[in-house]
Amino acid sequence: MCNEQAGKTMLVTGGSRGIGRGIALVAASKGYDVAITYSTKKDDAEEVAKIIQTQYGRKCVVFQASMEQEGVPVRTVEAAIQALGRLDVLVNNAGLTILDSILDMPMEKLDLLINLNFKGYVLAAQAAARHMVEKGIKGSIINITSTRGYRAYPGDAIYGGLKSAIVRATESFALDLAPYGIRINCVAPGAIQVRFDERTQKFYDKLSARIPLERA
C-alpha cells in the first residue's frame, strides 16, 4: 500500500484487534475506506471504526461475521461491496489457533478450524475475485497465514497444516487471477501478542522456557 492508492476500499476480516486492527488502521492512514468484521468483540471493532473516522477521516463500516458459518464469507464480501461501493482489497485475516495432539483433537474443533482458517478464506477470496473481474478492478487479495505453515510443531498438525494449505492454494489462485491483473499473496507473521492476560502469560512463560534466550 502507498499514498497513491488513496480513495480505494478494503475489507479486513477479523479487523477488530491484533493484526487485522493494525492493517485496518494503516490502510485508513493511506487513504482507504475500510470495512472490518468481528466475531464477538463488538466494542473493539467500534473503537477501530471511531479511530479511522476521527483520526484519518475515512469511512469505516463494521460487520458481525462468524466466518466459519455457512454462507457468511460470501455475504460479508457482498455487504462490504454494497457499503463501500466497490472492493479493491480483501484481507483474509480472521482465524483461530487451536493446538491439540492428533490423539486428542475433537471433531468439532477440526471442523471449526477447517471452516474458519481454510474454507472461509477460499470462499471470501472467490467472492472478491469475481467482483473484481466483473468490474474490471485490478485489485489485491491478501491471505494472512503463519510461520506455522512452514515449520512443524507438536500439537499443530491441523492449524499449521491449514495455513500451509492456504499458501499452496494461493499459488494456484495467483495463476488463475493473473490474466485479470488481480494479485493474491500470503503474509506469514510469527507469534504476535494480541492480548495479555493470565492465560497468555502462562503460555509465554512455558514457551520461553524452551528458547535459548529464555524469551519469546
PDB file of C-alpha atoms in Angstrom:
ATOM      1  CA  MET A   1       0.000   0.000   0.000  1.00  0.00           C
ATOM      2  CA  CYS A   2       1.140   3.542  -0.641  1.00  0.00           C
ATOM      3  CA  ASN A   3      -0.293   7.036  -0.705  1.00  0.00           C
ATOM      4  CA  GLU A   4      -1.116   6.870  -4.407  1.00  0.00           C
ATOM      5  CA  GLN A   5      -3.763   4.264  -3.522  1.00  0.00           C
ATOM      6  CA  ALA A   6      -5.864   6.983  -1.834  1.00  0.00           C
ATOM      7  CA  GLY A   7      -9.604   6.652  -2.302  1.00  0.00           C
ATOM      8  CA  LYS A   8      -9.674   2.880  -2.660  1.00  0.00           C
ATOM      9  CA  THR A   9     -11.502   0.391  -0.471  1.00  0.00           C
ATOM     10  CA  MET A  10     -10.537  -2.568   1.688  1.00  0.00           C
ATOM     11  CA  LEU A  11     -12.264  -5.326   3.647  1.00  0.00           C
ATOM     12  CA  VAL A  12     -10.319  -6.737   6.600  1.00  0.00           C
ATOM     13  CA  THR A  13     -11.852  -9.789   8.234  1.00  0.00           C
ATOM     14  CA  GLY A  14     -11.084 -10.009  11.935  1.00  0.00           C
ATOM     15  CA  GLY A  15     -10.242  -6.313  11.919  1.00  0.00           C
ATOM     16  CA  SER A  16     -11.300  -5.578  15.480  1.00  0.00           C
ATOM     17  CA  ARG A  17      -7.965  -6.427  17.134  1.00  0.00           C
ATOM     18  CA  GLY A  18      -4.470  -7.750  16.636  1.00  0.00           C
ATOM     19  CA  ILE A  19      -3.038  -7.984  13.134  1.00  0.00           C
ATOM     20  CA  GLY A  20      -6.359  -7.099  11.493  1.00  0.00           C
ATOM     21  CA  ARG A  21      -6.706  -3.939  13.561  1.00  0.00           C
ATOM     22  CA  GLY A  22      -3.202  -2.858  12.598  1.00  0.00           C
ATOM     23  CA  ILE A  23      -3.866  -3.458   8.900  1.00  0.00           C
ATOM     24  CA  ALA A  24      -7.153  -1.534   9.003  1.00  0.00           C
ATOM     25  CA  LEU A  25      -5.582   1.471  10.736  1.00  0.00           C
ATOM     26  CA  VAL A  26      -2.615   1.653   8.376  1.00  0.00           C
ATOM     27  CA  ALA A  27      -4.911   1.294   5.354  1.00  0.00           C
ATOM     28  CA  ALA A  28      -7.058   4.186   6.583  1.00  0.00           C
ATOM     29  CA  SER A  29      -3.942   6.296   7.145  1.00  0.00           C
ATOM     30  CA  LYS A  30      -3.071   5.698   3.484  1.00  0.00           C
ATOM     31  CA  GLY A  31      -6.473   6.871   2.266  1.00  0.00           C
ATOM     32  CA  TYR A  32      -8.532   3.695   2.150  1.00  0.00           C
ATOM     33  CA  ASP A  33     -12.170   3.439   3.155  1.00  0.00           C
ATOM     34  CA  VAL A  34     -12.404   0.284   5.221  1.00  0.00           C
ATOM     35  CA  ALA A  35     -14.854  -2.424   6.213  1.00  0.00           C
ATOM     36  CA  ILE A  36     -13.932  -4.645   9.153  1.00  0.00           C
ATOM     37  CA  THR A  37     -15.521  -7.701  10.702  1.00  0.00           C
ATOM     38  CA  TYR A  38     -15.610  -9.027  14.235  1.00  0.00           C
ATOM     39  CA  SER A  39     -16.877 -12.278  15.674  1.00  0.00           C
ATOM     40  CA  THR A  40     -17.587 -11.440  19.337  1.00  0.00           C
ATOM     41  CA  LYS A  41     -15.740  -8.230  20.279  1.00  0.00           C
ATOM     42  CA  LYS A  42     -18.148  -5.536  19.074  1.00  0.00           C
ATOM     43  CA  ASP A  43     -16.702  -2.824  21.319  1.00  0.00           C
ATOM     44  CA  ASP A  44     -13.209  -3.427  19.935  1.00  0.00           C
ATOM     45  CA  ALA A  45     -14.491  -3.156  16.372  1.00  0.00           C
ATOM     46  CA  GLU A  46     -16.382   0.054  17.081  1.00  0.00           C
ATOM     47  CA  GLU A  47     -13.253   1.537  18.649  1.00  0.00           C
ATOM     48  CA  VAL A  48     -11.294   0.823  15.458  1.00  0.00           C
ATOM     49  CA  ALA A  49     -14.052   2.414  13.374  1.00  0.00           C
ATOM     50  CA  LYS A  50     -14.033   5.514  15.584  1.00  0.00           C
ATOM     51  CA  ILE A  51     -10.270   5.929  15.194  1.00  0.00           C
ATOM     52  CA  ILE A  52     -10.496   5.544  11.420  1.00  0.00           C
ATOM     53  CA  GLN A  53     -13.287   8.084  11.167  1.00  0.00           C
ATOM     54  CA  THR A  54     -11.951  10.697  13.573  1.00  0.00           C
ATOM     55  CA  GLN A  55      -8.174  10.463  13.106  1.00  0.00           C
ATOM     56  CA  TYR A  56      -7.996   9.646   9.411  1.00  0.00           C
ATOM     57  CA  GLY A  57     -11.290  10.998   8.105  1.00  0.00           C
ATOM     58  CA  ARG A  58     -12.081   7.790   6.238  1.00  0.00           C
ATOM     59  CA  LYS A  59     -15.231   5.715   6.120  1.00  0.00           C
ATOM     60  CA  CYS A  60     -15.305   2.554   8.226  1.00  0.00           C
ATOM     61  CA  VAL A  61     -18.189   0.094   8.351  1.00  0.00           C
ATOM     62  CA  VAL A  62     -18.388  -2.741  10.870  1.00  0.00           C
ATOM     63  CA  PHE A  63     -19.972  -6.160  10.357  1.00  0.00           C
ATOM     64  CA  GLN A  64     -20.501  -9.007  12.784  1.00  0.00           C
ATOM     65  CA  ALA A  65     -19.363 -12.075  10.884  1.00  0.00           C
ATOM     66  CA  SER A  66     -18.606 -15.578  12.118  1.00  0.00           C
ATOM     67  CA  MET A  67     -16.604 -16.555   9.059  1.00  0.00           C
ATOM     68  CA  GLU A  68     -16.750 -20.279   9.818  1.00  0.00           C
ATOM     69  CA  GLN A  69     -20.509 -20.356   9.317  1.00  0.00           C
ATOM     70  CA  GLU A  70     -22.133 -21.452   6.073  1.00  0.00           C
ATOM     71  CA  GLY A  71     -22.689 -18.577   3.637  1.00  0.00           C
ATOM     72  CA  VAL A  72     -21.123 -15.908   5.866  1.00  0.00           C
ATOM     73  CA  PRO A  73     -17.887 -15.323   3.899  1.00  0.00           C
ATOM     74  CA  VAL A  74     -19.752 -14.591   0.666  1.00  0.00           C
ATOM     75  CA  ARG A  75     -22.418 -12.467   2.353  1.00  0.00           C
ATOM     76  CA  THR A  76     -19.738 -10.465   4.141  1.00  0.00           C
ATOM     77  CA  VAL A  77     -17.908  -9.636   0.926  1.00  0.00           C
ATOM     78  CA  GLU A  78     -21.188  -8.671  -0.719  1.00  0.00           C
ATOM     79  CA  ALA A  79     -22.134  -6.454   2.228  1.00  0.00           C
ATOM     80  CA  ALA A  80     -18.753  -4.713   2.120  1.00  0.00           C
ATOM     81  CA  ILE A  81     -19.121  -4.065  -1.614  1.00  0.00           C
ATOM     82  CA  GLN A  82     -22.576  -2.597  -1.076  1.00  0.00           C
ATOM     83  CA  ALA A  83     -21.426  -0.399   1.814  1.00  0.00           C
ATOM     84  CA  LEU A  84     -18.206   0.816   0.177  1.00  0.00           C
ATOM     85  CA  GLY A  85     -19.388   0.900  -3.431  1.00  0.00           C
ATOM     86  CA  ARG A  86     -16.626  -1.428  -4.654  1.00  0.00           C
ATOM     87  CA  LEU A  87     -13.824  -3.574  -3.284  1.00  0.00           C
ATOM     88  CA  ASP A  88     -10.186  -3.055  -4.220  1.00  0.00           C
ATOM     89  CA  VAL A  89      -8.508  -5.111  -1.494  1.00  0.00           C
ATOM     90  CA  LEU A  90      -9.587  -8.106   0.584  1.00  0.00           C
ATOM     91  CA  VAL A  91      -7.514  -9.122   3.594  1.00  0.00           C
ATOM     92  CA  ASN A  92      -8.423 -12.590   4.848  1.00  0.00           C
ATOM     93  CA  ASN A  93      -7.280 -12.323   8.442  1.00  0.00           C
ATOM     94  CA  ALA A  94      -9.995 -13.779  10.697  1.00  0.00           C
ATOM     95  CA  GLY A  95      -8.771 -17.020  12.179  1.00  0.00           C
ATOM     96  CA  LEU A  96      -8.296 -19.099  15.288  1.00  0.00           C
ATOM     97  CA  THR A  97      -5.436 -21.123  16.746  1.00  0.00           C
ATOM     98  CA  ILE A  98      -6.295 -24.425  18.398  1.00  0.00           C
ATOM     99  CA  LEU A  99      -3.441 -26.737  19.378  1.00  0.00           C
ATOM    100  CA  ASP A 100      -4.071 -30.410  20.106  1.00  0.00           C
ATOM    101  CA  SER A 101      -2.323 -33.719  19.573  1.00  0.00           C
ATOM    102  CA  ILE A 102      -3.636 -35.866  16.751  1.00  0.00           C
ATOM    103  CA  LEU A 103      -4.681 -38.228  19.555  1.00  0.00           C
ATOM    104  CA  ASP A 104      -6.939 -35.654  21.193  1.00  0.00           C
ATOM    105  CA  MET A 105      -8.347 -33.279  18.537  1.00  0.00           C
ATOM    106  CA  PRO A 106     -12.165 -33.490  18.763  1.00  0.00           C
ATOM    107  CA  MET A 107     -14.234 -33.400  15.581  1.00  0.00           C
ATOM    108  CA  GLU A 108     -15.949 -30.105  16.414  1.00  0.00           C
ATOM    109  CA  LYS A 109     -12.594 -28.330  16.728  1.00  0.00           C
ATOM    110  CA  LEU A 110     -11.382 -29.901  13.490  1.00  0.00           C
ATOM    111  CA  ASP A 111     -14.480 -28.695  11.648  1.00  0.00           C
ATOM    112  CA  LEU A 112     -14.144 -25.206  13.142  1.00  0.00           C
ATOM    113  CA  LEU A 113     -10.533 -24.843  12.041  1.00  0.00           C
ATOM    114  CA  ILE A 114     -11.216 -26.122   8.517  1.00  0.00           C
ATOM    115  CA  ASN A 115     -14.247 -23.884   8.051  1.00  0.00           C
ATOM    116  CA  LEU A 116     -12.665 -20.744   9.506  1.00  0.00           C
ATOM    117  CA  ASN A 117      -8.985 -20.983   8.570  1.00  0.00           C
ATOM    118  CA  PHE A 118      -9.331 -22.528   5.120  1.00  0.00           C
ATOM    119  CA  LYS A 119     -12.837 -22.687   3.675  1.00  0.00           C
ATOM    120  CA  GLY A 120     -13.709 -19.170   4.847  1.00  0.00           C
ATOM    121  CA  TYR A 121     -10.568 -17.765   3.204  1.00  0.00           C
ATOM    122  CA  VAL A 122     -11.261 -19.521  -0.081  1.00  0.00           C
ATOM    123  CA  LEU A 123     -14.917 -18.506  -0.303  1.00  0.00           C
ATOM    124  CA  ALA A 124     -14.251 -14.864   0.586  1.00  0.00           C
ATOM    125  CA  ALA A 125     -11.412 -14.728  -1.950  1.00  0.00           C
ATOM    126  CA  GLN A 126     -13.655 -16.254  -4.591  1.00  0.00           C
ATOM    127  CA  ALA A 127     -16.415 -13.704  -3.977  1.00  0.00           C
ATOM    128  CA  ALA A 128     -13.963 -10.796  -4.018  1.00  0.00           C
ATOM    129  CA  ALA A 129     -12.212 -12.066  -7.163  1.00  0.00           C
ATOM    130  CA  ARG A 130     -15.499 -12.479  -9.032  1.00  0.00           C
ATOM    131  CA  HIS A 131     -16.432  -8.891  -8.154  1.00  0.00           C
ATOM    132  CA  MET A 132     -13.040  -7.601  -9.291  1.00  0.00           C
ATOM    133  CA  VAL A 133     -13.223  -9.492 -12.584  1.00  0.00           C
ATOM    134  CA  GLU A 134     -16.784  -8.328 -13.254  1.00  0.00           C
ATOM    135  CA  LYS A 135     -15.941  -4.679 -12.563  1.00  0.00           C
ATOM    136  CA  GLY A 136     -12.518  -4.712 -14.193  1.00  0.00           C
ATOM    137  CA  ILE A 137     -10.788  -3.917 -10.891  1.00  0.00           C
ATOM    138  CA  LYS A 138      -7.105  -4.793 -10.780  1.00  0.00           C
ATOM    139  CA  GLY A 139      -7.290  -5.448  -7.084  1.00  0.00           C
ATOM    140  CA  SER A 140      -5.431  -7.363  -4.420  1.00  0.00           C
ATOM    141  CA  ILE A 141      -6.269 -10.250  -2.105  1.00  0.00           C
ATOM    142  CA  ILE A 142      -4.042 -10.898   0.906  1.00  0.00           C
ATOM    143  CA  ASN A 143      -4.234 -14.095   2.932  1.00  0.00           C
ATOM    144  CA  ILE A 144      -2.779 -13.901   6.426  1.00  0.00           C
ATOM    145  CA  THR A 145      -1.128 -17.259   7.050  1.00  0.00           C
ATOM    146  CA  SER A 146       1.553 -18.070   9.627  1.00  0.00           C
ATOM    147  CA  THR A 147       5.137 -19.195  10.047  1.00  0.00           C
ATOM    148  CA  ARG A 148       3.499 -22.346  11.388  1.00  0.00           C
ATOM    149  CA  GLY A 149       2.581 -23.125   7.788  1.00  0.00           C
ATOM    150  CA  TYR A 150       6.291 -23.609   7.072  1.00  0.00           C
ATOM    151  CA  ARG A 151       7.564 -25.258  10.260  1.00  0.00           C
ATOM    152  CA  ALA A 152       6.108 -28.163  12.222  1.00  0.00           C
ATOM    153  CA  TYR A 153       5.358 -28.022  15.949  1.00  0.00           C
ATOM    154  CA  PRO A 154       3.838 -30.674  18.216  1.00  0.00           C
ATOM    155  CA  GLY A 155       0.085 -30.373  18.530  1.00  0.00           C
ATOM    156  CA  ASP A 156      -0.055 -28.116  15.476  1.00  0.00           C
ATOM    157  CA  ALA A 157      -0.947 -30.546  12.696  1.00  0.00           C
ATOM    158  CA  ILE A 158      -4.337 -29.015  11.935  1.00  0.00           C
ATOM    159  CA  TYR A 159      -3.775 -25.262  12.378  1.00  0.00           C
ATOM    160  CA  GLY A 160      -0.305 -25.363  10.801  1.00  0.00           C
ATOM    161  CA  GLY A 161      -1.433 -27.759   8.100  1.00  0.00           C
ATOM    162  CA  LEU A 162      -4.312 -25.490   7.093  1.00  0.00           C
ATOM    163  CA  LYS A 163      -2.025 -22.443   6.977  1.00  0.00           C
ATOM    164  CA  SER A 164       0.292 -24.411   4.705  1.00  0.00           C
ATOM    165  CA  ALA A 165      -2.707 -25.370   2.566  1.00  0.00           C
ATOM    166  CA  ILE A 166      -3.645 -21.703   2.155  1.00  0.00           C
ATOM    167  CA  VAL A 167      -0.127 -20.930   0.949  1.00  0.00           C
ATOM    168  CA  ARG A 168      -0.326 -23.667  -1.677  1.00  0.00           C
ATOM    169  CA  ALA A 169      -3.863 -22.707  -2.731  1.00  0.00           C
ATOM    170  CA  THR A 170      -2.844 -19.068  -3.058  1.00  0.00           C
ATOM    171  CA  GLU A 171      -0.090 -20.005  -5.511  1.00  0.00           C
ATOM    172  CA  SER A 172      -2.665 -21.537  -7.843  1.00  0.00           C
ATOM    173  CA  PHE A 173      -5.155 -18.716  -7.260  1.00  0.00           C
ATOM    174  CA  ALA A 174      -2.433 -16.281  -8.324  1.00  0.00           C
ATOM    175  CA  LEU A 175      -2.084 -18.094 -11.640  1.00  0.00           C
ATOM    176  CA  ASP A 176      -5.870 -18.089 -12.116  1.00  0.00           C
ATOM    177  CA  LEU A 177      -6.170 -14.360 -11.446  1.00  0.00           C
ATOM    178  CA  ALA A 178      -3.016 -13.009 -13.091  1.00  0.00           C
ATOM    179  CA  PRO A 179      -4.684 -12.610 -16.516  1.00  0.00           C
ATOM    180  CA  TYR A 180      -7.138 -10.166 -14.892  1.00  0.00           C
ATOM    181  CA  GLY A 181      -4.428  -8.077 -13.213  1.00  0.00           C
ATOM    182  CA  ILE A 182      -5.515  -9.255  -9.747  1.00  0.00           C
ATOM    183  CA  ARG A 183      -2.756 -10.007  -7.238  1.00  0.00           C
ATOM    184  CA  ILE A 184      -3.169 -12.564  -4.472  1.00  0.00           C
ATOM    185  CA  ASN A 185      -0.437 -13.075  -1.894  1.00  0.00           C
ATOM    186  CA  CYS A 186       0.214 -14.500   1.559  1.00  0.00           C
ATOM    187  CA  VAL A 187       1.703 -12.773   4.575  1.00  0.00           C
ATOM    188  CA  ALA A 188       3.008 -15.180   7.214  1.00  0.00           C
ATOM    189  CA  PRO A 189       3.595 -13.490  10.600  1.00  0.00           C
ATOM    190  CA  GLY A 190       5.279 -15.158  13.524  1.00  0.00           C
ATOM    191  CA  ALA A 191       3.934 -15.011  17.076  1.00  0.00           C
ATOM    192  CA  ILE A 192       2.009 -11.790  17.725  1.00  0.00           C
ATOM    193  CA  GLN A 193       0.851 -10.786  21.206  1.00  0.00           C
ATOM    194  CA  VAL A 194      -2.723  -9.727  20.523  1.00  0.00           C
ATOM    195  CA  ARG A 195      -3.942  -9.661  24.113  1.00  0.00           C
ATOM    196  CA  PHE A 196      -2.396 -10.079  27.548  1.00  0.00           C
ATOM    197  CA  ASP A 197      -3.998 -11.945  30.425  1.00  0.00           C
ATOM    198  CA  GLU A 198      -3.104 -14.674  32.899  1.00  0.00           C
ATOM    199  CA  ARG A 199      -3.594 -17.416  30.319  1.00  0.00           C
ATOM    200  CA  THR A 200      -1.359 -15.594  27.829  1.00  0.00           C
ATOM    201  CA  GLN A 201       1.322 -15.077  30.480  1.00  0.00           C
ATOM    202  CA  LYS A 202       1.384 -18.805  31.255  1.00  0.00           C
ATOM    203  CA  PHE A 203       1.659 -19.623  27.551  1.00  0.00           C
ATOM    204  CA  TYR A 204       4.628 -17.300  27.033  1.00  0.00           C
ATOM    205  CA  ASP A 205       6.327 -18.459  30.235  1.00  0.00           C
ATOM    206  CA  LYS A 206       6.089 -22.060  29.031  1.00  0.00           C
ATOM    207  CA  LEU A 207       7.259 -21.125  25.532  1.00  0.00           C
ATOM    208  CA  SER A 208      10.170 -19.037  26.800  1.00  0.00           C
ATOM    209  CA  ALA A 209      11.477 -21.925  28.880  1.00  0.00           C
ATOM    210  CA  ARG A 210      12.160 -23.844  25.628  1.00  0.00           C
ATOM    211  CA  ILE A 211      14.062 -20.970  23.947  1.00  0.00           C
ATOM    212  CA  PRO A 212      17.816 -20.455  24.495  1.00  0.00           C
ATOM    213  CA  LEU A 213      17.378 -16.719  25.149  1.00  0.00           C
ATOM    214  CA  GLU A 214      14.559 -17.607  27.578  1.00  0.00           C
ATOM    215  CA  ARG A 215      12.124 -15.172  25.979  1.00  0.00           C
ATOM    216  CA  ALA A 216       9.598 -15.378  23.192  1.00  0.00           C
TER     217      ALA A 216
END
